Amino acid sequence: MFGLKGSDFALFLVVAVLTLAAPFILNPFPETSSLAQFNGGYPDLMQRFVIFGIFAIGFNILFGLTGYLSFGHAAFLGVGSYAAIWMMKLLTMNVIPAIIMSVIIAGLFSLVVGWISLRRSGIYFSILTLAFAQMSYALAYSVLTPITGGETGLQPKLNDPRILDAAPEGGRIPQANLFGLDMGESRVWNVGDWAFTFNAGYYVAAVVMLVAFYLSIRIFRSPFGMMLRAVKSNQQRMNYTGLNSKPYTLAAFVISGMYAGLAGGLLVAMDTQVGPERMFWTASGEVVLMTILGGVGTLIGPVLGAGFIKYMENILSKINTTVLEGWFAFLPDGAADAVVAVLGLFVGKGWHLTLGLIFMIVVIFLPGGLVEGGRRMFRGRDRTATRKVKSGQTPPTSKPAE
Amino acid sequence: MEAILLQILNGLDKGSAYALIALGLTLIFGTLGVVNFAHGALFMIGAFSAVTLSRLLSTSYTVIDESRTDFLGNPLKVEMPYLHDWFGPEFGQAIINWSVPLAILFSIPIMVAVGFAMERGLIKHFYKRPHADQILVTFGLAIVLQEIVKAVYGANPIPTPAPPAFSGSFDFGALIGFDPLQIMYPYWRLVYFAFAILIIGAVFAFLRFTTFGMVVRAGMADRETVGLLGIDIDKRFTIMFAIAAVVAGLAGVMYAPINSPNYHMGMDFLVLSFVVVVVGGMGSLSGAVLAGFLLGILESFASMAQVIEVVPGINQIIIYLVAILILLTRPRGLMGRKGVMEE
């Protein structure tokens, strides 16, 4: 269906259903219960899930398929964001031109960066992309202030031209919208103690993500995707067979840059602001984290990783010592204090520590990420079953299909 | 002329730090073949061991001085360091003032322990894994170390002064025959530069003139053959890792007075140090040192007001710009060897 194989179509369908039903799935706890703080179903967080999902899907097309580890992808996200905010300032608050422009500009920028960086491979490539991203960040912070707003960043202002829009009424800065549908608009549906929030912005972003996910499946299954895998497994042999790998890697780089730009444009469409810290190299590190955590080179991995990290970021950083004290109040005083002091290191402002630890554990024990972990659990069960049937035969040790 | 000399001097201290970190990175890469993204964290741990020692030394108790009163008329409370009691006020205060140089001794065992723990506990398991995995796991470790330091010492920079004997500046220009007061240079930066040269010299001499160093160099050239000769090369490489950790740690200790230690200083230096290593040539020790000083001085030249006037913002991007240019024109860096990291 839609040019997808049966299993791929099933995967796509599962992702689509999960994404569209996210306001229910992410809100499993009633508002009145003490577990309500673990609910992830509020618009801001759900938007981040899908937007960073797009970012990670795009990064995976480069890193997962070709093996080129870029440490500067946040630059494309940032450039896309700036392009989008300028469309909102100059043209219209409708998100369509903003998103289209962000993809185009990020694509052009990644074409330049990729054309230069892809002359080298391995760690040199990583350092080159890092250098470009850091340069963009430093320039956005200092010299390019007239374009980027420097440290304060950019927001739509009242006196912006916005030539396609009618003049704003009543001195209110107009909201980002899709042909009149306000991105910030939410409908809340109360069922008993549960409150499900349906946000227009989230659904726009979710539909974009599904399209992006569909495209990524098509790329993975296409002859082009096969070429990119060939680059990863043995570039030299590929060159010896008379194929020039450069156009393929460059195309992959530009595609993933465009995905990053798309994510940047969507971020602006949701919160209509942008600052240079979006391009800092830790932001590039974060998308690497998401992809690795979910599973490099798998279809669903990056989306899972992005969701996992953004969920942890939002939920863990909300837990503070007061909350912890509430949980452990049943313990004797001394023990409770000790437990709170230890756990306090890992939550609230210290959630990066948890992130770093999870990251190390995943790289050490589970290089394939969450997807690999899930697969191992299922396969482990299968293997014990086969062993029982054919005792004495070694189970197949071939690599799992990507 | 004065301006040029001044910029060269200004670039030396940052260049020294780059050179020391890049030297350690290259040592680790050359011996173990591991790309260590946690090396900046070692630099930071060094700086914070200076902070720790200075805090330990100035541990004090409160005494009530009846002879003096504060502005409310109450007897004045005075913080009395234990060292004053033990060694007398003058010598005790001198020890406190000299805490940063003393931290050199204090930090060596710490850095050796951290280095051993890192290599044996974590990096050992990553020799056979791809470089991307090594980068990622050490990157994760760097985050963890940085967050632990943040949890213990807080997020704000902690001023750690140099000994009073080295505070202030001296007139470098008058010393070499220029007009007085043209080129003022802080004493401590000169100390830092001399210290860096000393450490770099010591590492090179160690590798060049000792049997241990010879074996290590042989192992860097051909690990397998050295192993076949019956030498436990892994053990030597572990020791080299600890030495690299000590070099980074000492660079951090001595850097504390120049720039107050904060938890993200390691990451800030790491990114630049990697650029330095790549510019110098992956695997080349002298290349790393040379590129460290060169880039430090270049950065300082790019921060001159006259230069910024012509090319605004150049001071922010000069290092990256140079790195891109070098990588495109001399892919192996300034002094890179053939066949290192080219797969």
XYZ file of C-alpha atoms in Angstrom:
745
model
C 0.000 0.000 0.000
C 1.334 3.485 -0.937
C 4.350 1.654 -2.340
C 5.190 0.083 1.011
C 5.772 -3.579 1.755
C 3.350 -5.277 4.106
C 5.500 -5.084 7.248
C 6.566 -1.510 6.521
C 2.984 -0.510 5.959
C 2.020 -2.119 9.258
C 4.806 -0.199 11.006
C 3.671 3.022 9.384
C 0.109 2.341 10.389
C 1.104 1.668 14.004
C 3.112 4.901 14.138
C 0.240 6.826 12.558
C -2.292 5.486 15.033
C 0.010 6.086 18.007
C 0.776 9.617 16.843
C -2.809 10.582 16.214
C -3.989 9.034 19.484
C -1.090 10.497 21.448
C -3.258 12.872 23.517
C -4.946 9.756 24.971
C -1.917 7.493 25.234
C 0.308 10.083 26.876
C -2.312 10.946 29.469
C -2.838 7.656 31.293
C -3.187 9.133 34.787
C -6.235 11.080 36.014
C -5.652 14.758 36.760
C -6.479 14.258 40.415
C -4.001 11.439 41.045
C -0.491 12.090 42.310
C 0.884 10.425 39.184
C -0.527 13.182 36.985
C 2.902 14.783 36.781
C 4.024 11.818 34.668
C 1.462 12.699 32.048
C 3.121 13.786 28.846
C -0.019 14.745 27.036
C 0.218 18.505 27.123
C 0.587 20.372 23.812
C 4.061 21.809 24.297
C 5.641 18.433 25.048
C 3.699 16.536 22.387
C 4.791 19.073 19.774
C 8.376 18.548 20.834
C 7.996 14.774 20.509
C 7.024 14.922 16.881
C 9.282 17.838 15.887
C 12.402 16.295 17.360
C 11.197 13.018 15.907
C 11.466 14.629 12.472
C 14.907 15.962 13.335
C 16.106 12.520 14.418
C 14.535 10.737 11.432
C 16.481 13.058 9.153
C 19.698 12.611 11.106
C 19.244 8.856 10.866
C 19.105 9.028 7.077
C 22.653 10.374 7.176
C 24.174 8.623 10.185
C 22.156 5.423 10.130
C 22.535 4.708 6.436
C 25.914 6.158 5.463
C 27.659 6.012 8.849
C 28.840 9.621 8.595
C 28.589 11.039 12.129
C 27.720 14.723 11.856
C 28.247 16.766 14.985
C 26.773 19.931 13.550
C 23.211 19.175 12.570
C 21.755 21.735 14.956
C 23.043 24.423 12.602
C 20.512 23.349 9.969
C 17.749 23.347 12.538
C 18.766 26.855 13.551
C 19.003 28.128 9.986
C 15.581 26.677 9.255
C 14.190 28.423 12.313
C 15.608 31.779 11.271
C 14.243 31.367 7.745
C 10.803 30.539 9.128
C 10.682 33.472 11.510
C 11.664 35.842 8.701
C 8.841 34.560 6.533
C 6.511 35.256 9.458
C 7.905 38.729 9.876
C 7.898 39.676 6.210
C 5.166 37.691 4.520
C 2.455 36.163 6.630
C 1.806 34.404 9.906
C 0.538 31.422 7.966
C 2.915 28.561 8.705
C 3.015 27.104 5.176
C 5.422 29.637 3.585
C 7.508 29.616 6.760
C 7.937 25.843 6.709
C 8.607 25.687 2.974
C 11.205 28.431 3.244
C 12.897 26.786 6.220
C 13.296 23.546 4.255
C 14.682 25.345 1.211
C 17.155 27.517 3.121
C 18.356 24.641 5.306
C 18.729 22.511 2.185
C 20.874 25.133 0.467
C 22.988 25.640 3.574
C 23.501 21.912 4.022
C 24.443 21.647 0.359
C 27.318 24.085 0.941
C 28.395 22.540 4.249
C 28.062 19.008 2.938
C 29.902 19.740 -0.278
C 32.909 20.880 1.769
C 32.678 18.487 4.733
C 32.176 15.338 2.679
C 35.637 15.677 1.215
C 36.777 13.979 4.404
C 35.387 11.050 6.314
C 35.544 9.569 9.809
C 36.497 11.861 12.656
C 37.591 14.570 10.217
C 34.066 14.782 8.889
C 32.707 15.063 12.422
C 35.122 17.871 13.266
C 34.362 19.729 10.022
C 30.618 19.672 10.610
C 31.196 20.675 14.222
C 33.349 23.578 13.063
C 30.661 24.784 10.657
C 27.975 24.563 13.318
C 30.065 26.390 15.894
C 30.852 29.074 13.321
C 27.157 29.540 12.579
C 26.441 29.739 16.276
C 29.182 32.285 16.936
C 28.157 34.395 13.956
C 24.467 34.296 14.871
C 25.450 35.445 18.321
C 27.665 38.325 17.259
C 28.096 39.712 13.768
C 24.838 38.604 12.210
C 22.797 40.277 14.947
C 20.874 42.413 12.389
C 19.574 39.177 10.841
C 19.423 36.901 13.851
C 18.629 39.245 16.719
C 21.781 38.150 18.530
C 21.343 36.954 22.076
C 17.695 37.982 22.362
C 16.705 36.144 19.200
C 13.712 37.009 17.052
C 9.979 37.163 17.602
C 7.202 38.544 15.390
C 6.640 42.213 16.202
C 3.671 44.487 15.668
C 5.393 46.742 13.149
C 6.663 43.929 10.910
C 5.590 44.388 7.263
C 3.744 41.023 6.811
C 2.654 42.052 3.341
C 0.132 39.241 2.831
C -1.654 39.651 6.156
C -4.235 42.248 7.054
C -3.068 44.801 9.576
C -3.211 43.338 13.092
C -6.236 44.441 15.048
C -6.182 45.918 18.497
C -2.408 45.989 18.820
C -2.229 42.225 19.297
C 0.638 40.335 17.732
C -1.055 37.811 15.443
C -0.587 34.117 16.187
C 0.951 31.579 13.865
C -1.850 29.897 11.986
C -2.721 27.540 9.173
C -5.235 29.385 7.003
C -6.868 30.825 10.086
C -6.498 27.776 12.308
C -4.545 29.045 15.285
C -1.520 26.882 16.169
C -1.951 27.507 19.861
C -5.640 26.525 19.820
C -6.536 23.568 22.018
C -9.727 21.714 22.749
C -9.903 19.983 26.083
C -12.107 16.956 26.403
C -12.945 16.014 29.969
C -13.792 12.377 30.608
C -14.313 11.777 34.279
C -11.054 12.788 35.945
C -9.107 12.701 32.724
C -8.523 15.808 30.623
C -7.386 15.143 27.067
C -5.954 18.118 25.203
C -6.187 18.251 21.436
C -3.925 20.938 20.089
C -4.098 22.192 16.512
C -0.350 22.801 16.358
C 0.365 19.272 17.506
C -1.795 17.741 14.805
C -0.226 19.873 12.095
C 3.236 18.823 13.279
C 2.112 15.195 13.619
C 0.833 15.067 10.048
C 4.114 16.572 8.843
C 6.006 13.971 10.857
C 3.979 11.128 9.358
C 4.793 12.412 5.880
C 8.458 12.689 6.861
C 8.375 9.174 8.310
C 6.732 7.808 5.175
C 9.425 9.434 3.026
C 12.126 7.988 5.221
C 10.677 4.460 4.798
C 10.661 4.990 1.042
C 14.275 6.169 1.143
C 15.306 3.201 3.286
C 13.741 0.734 0.874
C 14.819 2.449 -2.348
C 17.869 1.620 -4.494
C 19.207 4.976 -3.315
C 18.998 3.757 0.299
C 20.835 0.606 -0.743
C 23.629 2.749 -2.188
C 23.885 4.648 1.089
C 24.199 1.357 2.992
C 26.939 0.368 0.594
C 28.792 3.553 1.560
C 28.553 2.521 5.193
C 29.624 -1.066 4.806
C 32.522 -0.591 2.395
C 33.039 2.648 0.569
C 36.289 1.520 -1.004
C 34.766 -1.516 -2.622
C 31.910 0.614 -3.849
C 34.355 2.975 -5.499
C 36.228 0.059 -7.072
C 33.066 -1.147 -8.741
C 33.006 2.145 -10.581
C 30.427 3.978 -8.511
C 31.086 7.475 -7.289
C 29.868 7.599 -3.712
C 30.082 11.367 -3.312
C 26.746 12.297 -4.962
C 24.959 9.714 -2.832
C 26.435 10.868 0.462
C 25.896 14.503 -0.490
C 22.279 13.783 -1.327
C 21.841 12.024 2.016
C 23.466 14.962 3.795
C 21.203 17.488 2.075
C 18.094 15.392 2.736
C 18.925 15.144 6.415
C 19.716 18.868 6.468
C 16.281 19.552 4.967
C 14.647 17.378 7.618
C 16.495 19.414 10.256
C 15.316 22.624 8.607
C 11.765 21.296 8.565
C 11.999 20.588 12.283
C 13.357 24.086 12.858
C 10.543 25.629 10.838
C 7.945 23.654 12.799
C 9.500 24.720 16.095
C 9.022 28.323 15.021
C 5.496 27.592 13.828
C 4.672 26.353 17.323
C 6.277 28.955 19.562
C 7.150 31.811 17.132
C 10.563 32.574 18.550
C 14.147 31.598 17.887
C 17.524 32.171 19.493
C 21.078 31.157 18.632
C 21.348 28.604 21.458
C 19.383 26.298 19.165
C 22.574 25.927 17.110
C 24.998 25.259 19.975
C 26.933 22.044 19.661
C 25.167 20.439 22.624
C 21.998 20.643 20.543
C 23.800 18.704 17.825
C 24.905 16.215 20.458
C 21.308 15.811 21.541
C 20.097 14.586 18.167
C 22.981 12.106 18.063
C 21.812 10.913 21.478
C 18.237 10.505 20.296
C 19.233 8.482 17.272
C 21.625 6.225 19.191
C 19.236 5.740 22.062
C 16.406 4.696 19.781
C 18.488 2.619 17.415
C 20.771 3.756 14.600
C 19.763 2.694 11.141
C 16.334 1.470 12.154
C 13.161 3.092 10.928
C 11.341 3.597 14.179
C 14.386 4.062 16.457
C 14.966 7.794 16.047
C 11.323 8.594 16.753
C 11.411 6.468 19.904
C 14.706 8.048 21.014
C 13.433 11.580 20.445
C 10.268 10.852 22.375
C 12.146 9.161 25.202
C 14.657 11.986 25.662
C 12.117 14.790 25.414
C 9.835 12.981 27.862
C 12.683 12.462 30.337
C 13.759 16.063 29.935
C 10.310 17.418 30.698
C 9.265 15.007 33.390
C 12.533 14.559 35.259
C 13.338 18.240 35.295
C 9.943 18.938 36.846
C 10.597 16.677 39.829
C 12.266 18.643 42.611
C 13.242 17.819 46.171
C 9.813 18.782 47.511
C 8.188 16.196 45.261
C 10.744 13.598 46.306
C 10.184 14.365 49.970
C 6.506 13.786 49.393
C 7.170 10.364 47.910
C 9.548 9.152 50.578
C 7.745 10.627 53.561
C 6.863 7.077 54.668
C 10.527 6.273 55.359
C 12.124 7.106 58.715
C 13.496 10.657 58.733
C 17.186 9.920 58.295
C 16.632 7.358 55.540
C 14.188 9.629 53.734
C 16.679 12.496 53.757
C 19.415 10.244 52.414
C 17.229 8.847 49.645
C 16.027 12.318 48.682
C 19.583 13.655 48.668
C 20.789 10.850 46.389
C 17.819 10.886 44.026
C 17.862 14.670 43.992
C 21.105 14.513 42.041
C 19.362 12.783 39.165
C 16.215 14.867 38.814
C 15.308 18.520 38.533
C 18.277 20.520 37.341
C 20.454 17.414 37.499
C 18.518 15.477 34.891
C 21.476 15.766 32.511
C 23.297 13.375 34.825
C 20.571 10.786 34.279
C 20.731 11.456 30.567
C 24.505 10.961 30.490
C 24.227 7.723 32.459
C 21.465 6.323 30.265
C 23.457 7.263 27.227
C 26.592 5.483 28.493
C 24.620 2.402 29.476
C 22.987 2.246 26.062
C 26.274 2.638 24.175
C 28.024 0.067 26.379
C 25.411 -2.650 26.645
C 22.958 -1.955 23.870
C 24.703 -0.409 20.865
C 21.587 -0.987 18.800
C 19.460 1.161 21.087
C 15.928 0.571 22.299
C 14.903 -1.177 19.080
C 17.739 -3.674 19.466
C 16.743 -4.197 23.093
C 13.168 -4.973 22.117
C 14.320 -7.266 19.340
C 16.647 -9.144 21.671
C 13.852 -9.748 24.116
C 11.677 -11.291 21.413
C 14.516 -13.155 19.749
C 15.746 -14.527 23.066
C 12.384 -16.186 23.503
C 12.395 -17.516 19.938
C 15.903 -18.869 20.252
C 15.202 -20.876 23.390
C 12.175 -22.270 21.579
C 14.184 -23.327 18.514
C 16.883 -24.849 20.680
C 14.374 -27.075 22.319
C 13.245 -28.327 18.917
C 16.615 -28.765 17.204
C 19.036 -29.475 20.010
C 22.677 -29.559 18.980
C 22.273 -27.088 16.148
C 23.634 -23.582 16.567
C 21.097 -20.857 16.087
C 21.610 -18.616 13.044
C 24.045 -15.844 13.891
C 23.404 -13.647 10.892
C 23.001 -9.949 11.536
C 19.430 -8.813 12.008
C 18.017 -7.103 8.966
C 17.924 -3.368 9.227
C 55.589 45.973 16.798
C 54.510 46.324 20.418
C 50.974 45.389 19.457
C 52.110 42.270 17.638
C 54.314 41.173 20.518
C 51.513 41.800 22.960
C 49.107 39.624 20.969
C 51.654 36.839 20.743
C 52.074 36.960 24.515
C 48.322 37.035 25.036
C 47.907 34.001 22.843
C 50.511 32.005 24.715
C 48.460 31.109 27.783
C 45.439 29.877 25.862
C 47.768 28.247 23.387
C 49.515 26.479 26.283
C 46.216 25.086 27.506
C 45.256 23.940 23.992
C 48.680 22.403 23.501
C 48.582 20.487 26.799
C 45.073 19.109 26.227
C 45.787 18.307 22.599
C 49.013 16.563 23.637
C 47.086 14.312 26.006
C 44.425 13.618 23.386
C 47.059 12.681 20.850
C 48.876 10.466 23.345
C 45.682 8.557 24.012
C 44.827 8.355 20.373
C 48.340 7.356 19.352
C 48.673 4.617 21.947
C 45.220 3.216 22.488
C 43.604 4.325 19.247
C 40.707 5.795 21.190
C 39.090 9.142 20.484
C 38.555 10.462 23.999
C 35.776 13.005 24.240
C 36.082 12.972 28.026
C 39.508 14.567 27.930
C 38.090 18.021 28.550
C 36.469 16.603 31.671
C 39.937 15.592 32.910
C 41.084 19.179 32.432
C 38.082 20.300 34.456
C 38.741 17.749 37.199
C 42.280 19.129 37.463
C 40.983 22.675 37.873
C 38.505 21.537 40.494
C 41.147 19.654 42.423
C 42.863 23.043 42.800
C 39.562 24.440 44.071
C 39.187 21.516 46.461
C 42.671 21.885 47.869
C 42.276 25.612 48.379
C 38.997 24.945 50.208
C 40.533 22.190 52.306
C 43.475 24.361 53.277
C 41.339 27.288 54.296
C 39.032 25.143 56.462
C 38.443 27.313 59.462
C 36.565 27.624 62.711
C 34.946 30.712 64.144
C 36.466 32.540 67.101
C 35.087 35.603 68.861
C 37.596 38.390 68.960
C 36.730 40.457 72.074
C 39.204 43.205 71.271
C 37.374 44.243 68.085
C 33.707 44.976 67.461
C 31.606 44.962 64.335
C 29.400 47.845 63.319
C 26.636 46.819 65.742
C 28.971 46.869 68.697
C 29.026 43.112 69.165
C 32.321 41.288 69.485
C 33.685 40.500 66.023
C 33.536 36.918 64.787
C 36.692 35.931 62.968
C 37.172 32.917 60.717
C 40.296 31.208 61.949
C 41.879 28.679 59.562
C 43.231 25.614 61.313
C 46.478 26.067 59.450
C 47.083 29.308 61.339
C 46.928 27.342 64.574
C 49.135 24.579 63.367
C 51.861 26.462 61.534
C 51.553 29.957 62.944
C 49.704 32.778 61.195
C 52.396 33.697 58.702
C 53.446 30.297 57.426
C 49.864 29.036 57.605
C 48.619 31.910 55.472
C 51.477 31.337 53.056
C 50.377 27.731 52.583
C 46.810 28.891 51.915
C 48.012 31.484 49.437
C 50.099 28.951 47.606
C 47.295 26.440 47.307
C 47.276 26.451 43.500
C 50.922 25.431 43.054
C 50.499 22.954 45.907
C 47.544 21.510 44.077
C 49.978 20.243 41.451
C 51.158 17.655 43.971
C 47.631 17.109 45.259
C 46.177 16.529 41.819
C 48.710 14.012 40.501
C 47.420 11.059 42.548
C 43.840 12.105 41.786
C 44.473 12.268 38.068
C 46.356 8.969 38.049
C 43.470 7.316 39.876
C 40.874 8.843 37.561
C 42.926 7.909 34.514
C 43.338 4.302 35.616
C 39.690 3.999 36.536
C 38.601 5.415 33.185
C 40.864 3.231 31.117
C 40.392 -0.020 33.017
C 36.743 0.505 33.804
C 35.401 1.855 30.547
C 37.695 2.536 27.641
C 39.326 -0.898 27.734
C 36.080 -2.373 26.497
C 35.964 -0.050 23.503
C 39.229 -0.848 21.709
C 37.541 -3.072 19.180
C 34.437 -0.951 18.779
C 34.117 1.633 15.985
C 35.398 5.155 16.556
C 31.834 6.447 16.591
C 31.068 4.273 19.638
C 34.208 5.496 21.409
C 33.267 9.091 20.740
C 29.751 8.497 21.997
C 30.601 6.648 25.194
C 33.281 9.140 26.213
C 30.880 11.942 25.333
C 28.376 10.377 27.734
C 31.086 10.049 30.381
C 31.986 13.713 29.910
C 28.363 14.697 30.521
C 28.256 12.560 33.663
C 31.524 13.949 35.092
C 30.470 17.491 34.304
C 27.108 17.048 35.996
C 28.689 15.493 39.086
C 31.023 18.482 39.416
C 28.051 20.793 38.920
C 26.115 18.995 41.661
C 29.028 19.241 44.104
C 30.426 22.693 43.362
C 27.434 24.506 41.934
C 27.022 26.160 38.571
C 28.911 29.378 39.254
C 32.597 29.923 38.489
C 34.774 29.684 41.595
C 37.565 32.279 41.760
C 40.843 30.633 42.678
C 43.586 33.224 43.069
C 47.243 32.727 42.235
C 49.819 33.207 45.000
C 50.277 36.909 45.834
C 53.853 36.733 44.631
C 52.560 36.184 41.114
C 49.567 38.489 41.144
C 49.716 41.637 39.100
C 51.583 42.288 35.904
C 55.117 43.111 34.980
C 56.561 45.305 32.280
C 57.659 42.856 29.645
C 58.370 45.629 27.120
C 60.918 47.407 29.274
C 62.668 44.104 29.818
C 63.511 43.676 26.151
C 64.146 47.294 25.294
C 60.792 48.795 24.368
C 59.255 51.839 25.964
C 58.097 51.123 29.494
C 54.411 50.405 30.177
C 53.762 49.382 26.575
C 53.618 45.632 27.065
C 52.249 44.629 30.438
C 51.920 40.933 31.064
C 50.473 39.157 34.101
C 53.054 37.114 35.991
C 50.863 34.080 36.305
C 50.411 33.736 32.558
C 54.154 33.656 32.167
C 54.294 30.997 34.879
C 51.631 29.058 33.017
C 53.528 29.227 29.772
C 56.782 28.138 31.422
C 54.934 25.335 33.175
C 53.397 24.159 29.908
C 56.777 24.137 28.195
C 58.185 22.175 31.122
C 55.430 19.557 30.985
C 55.596 19.234 27.222
C 59.396 18.896 27.436
C 59.044 16.285 30.160
C 56.575 14.209 28.123
C 58.755 14.335 25.028
C 61.900 13.523 27.009
C 60.109 10.676 28.704
C 59.081 9.193 25.385
C 62.435 9.818 23.758
C 65.015 8.958 26.404
C 63.572 6.262 28.653
C 63.236 2.573 27.931
C 59.586 2.780 28.857
C 59.098 5.590 26.365
C 60.911 3.634 23.697
C 58.635 0.642 24.203
C 55.594 2.882 24.045
C 56.784 4.471 20.824
C 57.431 1.035 19.395
C 53.928 0.018 20.446
C 52.461 3.083 18.746
C 54.218 2.083 15.525
C 53.384 -1.610 15.633
C 51.429 -2.843 18.572
C 51.229 -6.448 17.504
C 54.943 -7.009 17.026
C 55.759 -5.449 20.379
C 53.217 -7.763 21.939
C 54.777 -10.764 20.183
C 58.139 -9.824 21.669
C 56.705 -10.668 25.051
C 56.073 -7.144 26.258
C 52.806 -6.434 28.020
C 52.007 -3.437 25.843
C 48.476 -3.035 27.164
C 49.831 -2.290 30.623
C 52.193 0.361 29.261
C 49.397 1.931 27.288
C 47.250 2.085 30.399
C 50.071 3.919 32.122
C 50.295 6.282 29.154
C 46.586 6.957 29.525
C 47.153 7.871 33.151
C 50.032 10.135 32.106
C 47.812 11.842 29.551
C 45.199 12.311 32.275
C 47.832 13.857 34.542
C 48.938 16.230 31.786
C 45.347 17.386 31.238
C 44.790 17.632 35.001
C 47.898 19.725 35.588
C 46.901 21.993 32.719
C 43.618 22.478 34.531
C 45.186 23.073 37.954
C 47.418 25.821 36.701
C 44.667 27.327 34.567
C 42.410 27.877 37.595
C 43.812 31.359 38.443
C 43.574 32.500 34.822
C 39.944 31.561 34.391
C 37.774 30.739 37.394
C 36.830 27.065 37.135
C 33.247 26.300 36.177
C 31.632 23.006 35.356
C 31.502 23.511 31.595
C 35.095 24.642 31.117
C 36.056 21.117 30.068
C 33.559 20.999 27.222
C 34.503 24.497 26.104
C 38.129 23.505 25.806
C 37.443 20.045 24.457
C 35.779 21.183 21.245
C 38.629 23.562 20.495
C 41.255 21.015 21.485
C 39.812 18.532 19.039
C 40.054 21.103 16.332
C 43.651 21.657 17.431
C 44.446 17.940 17.229
C 42.955 17.688 13.776
C 44.804 20.766 12.563
C 48.052 19.457 14.024
C 47.514 16.067 12.467
C 45.883 13.110 14.162
C 48.522 11.049 15.927
C 51.351 13.582 15.745
C 52.520 14.792 19.175
C 54.621 17.681 17.914
C 51.853 18.629 15.517
C 49.398 18.886 18.405
C 51.721 21.141 20.411
C 52.552 23.314 17.420
C 48.920 23.682 16.384
C 47.931 24.448 19.980
C 50.256 27.417 20.234
C 49.593 28.552 16.671
C 45.830 28.584 17.095
C 46.071 30.249 20.511
C 48.140 33.063 19.049
C 45.958 33.332 15.954
C 42.889 33.642 18.141
C 44.549 36.413 20.079
C 45.491 38.262 16.887
C 41.947 37.951 15.624
C 40.687 39.638 18.801
C 42.649 42.840 18.057
C 40.388 45.833 17.623
C 41.984 46.703 14.273
C 41.295 43.246 12.903
C 37.715 43.126 14.148
C 37.106 46.481 12.488
C 38.041 45.028 9.108
C 36.433 41.594 9.506
C 33.772 41.757 12.195
C 33.299 38.623 14.254
C 36.497 37.012 13.065
C 37.674 36.425 16.638
C 34.743 34.073 17.201
C 35.332 31.866 14.219
C 39.026 32.093 13.372
C 39.934 28.687 14.829
C 37.157 26.887 13.008
C 37.903 28.756 9.818
C 41.564 27.769 9.981
C 40.586 24.182 10.738
C 38.355 24.047 7.662
C 41.037 25.560 5.464
C 43.725 23.207 6.763
C 41.575 20.120 6.446
C 40.702 20.943 2.872
C 44.217 21.818 1.747
C 46.306 19.494 3.935
C 43.943 16.664 4.774
C 46.350 15.075 7.250
C 46.819 18.289 9.196
C 50.073 20.129 9.652
C 52.207 17.169 10.675
C 49.900 14.183 10.353
C 51.284 10.771 9.550
C 50.082 8.656 6.708
C 47.499 6.027 7.434
C 46.170 7.420 10.707
C 42.376 7.570 10.872
C 41.944 7.431 7.146
C 39.522 4.594 6.868
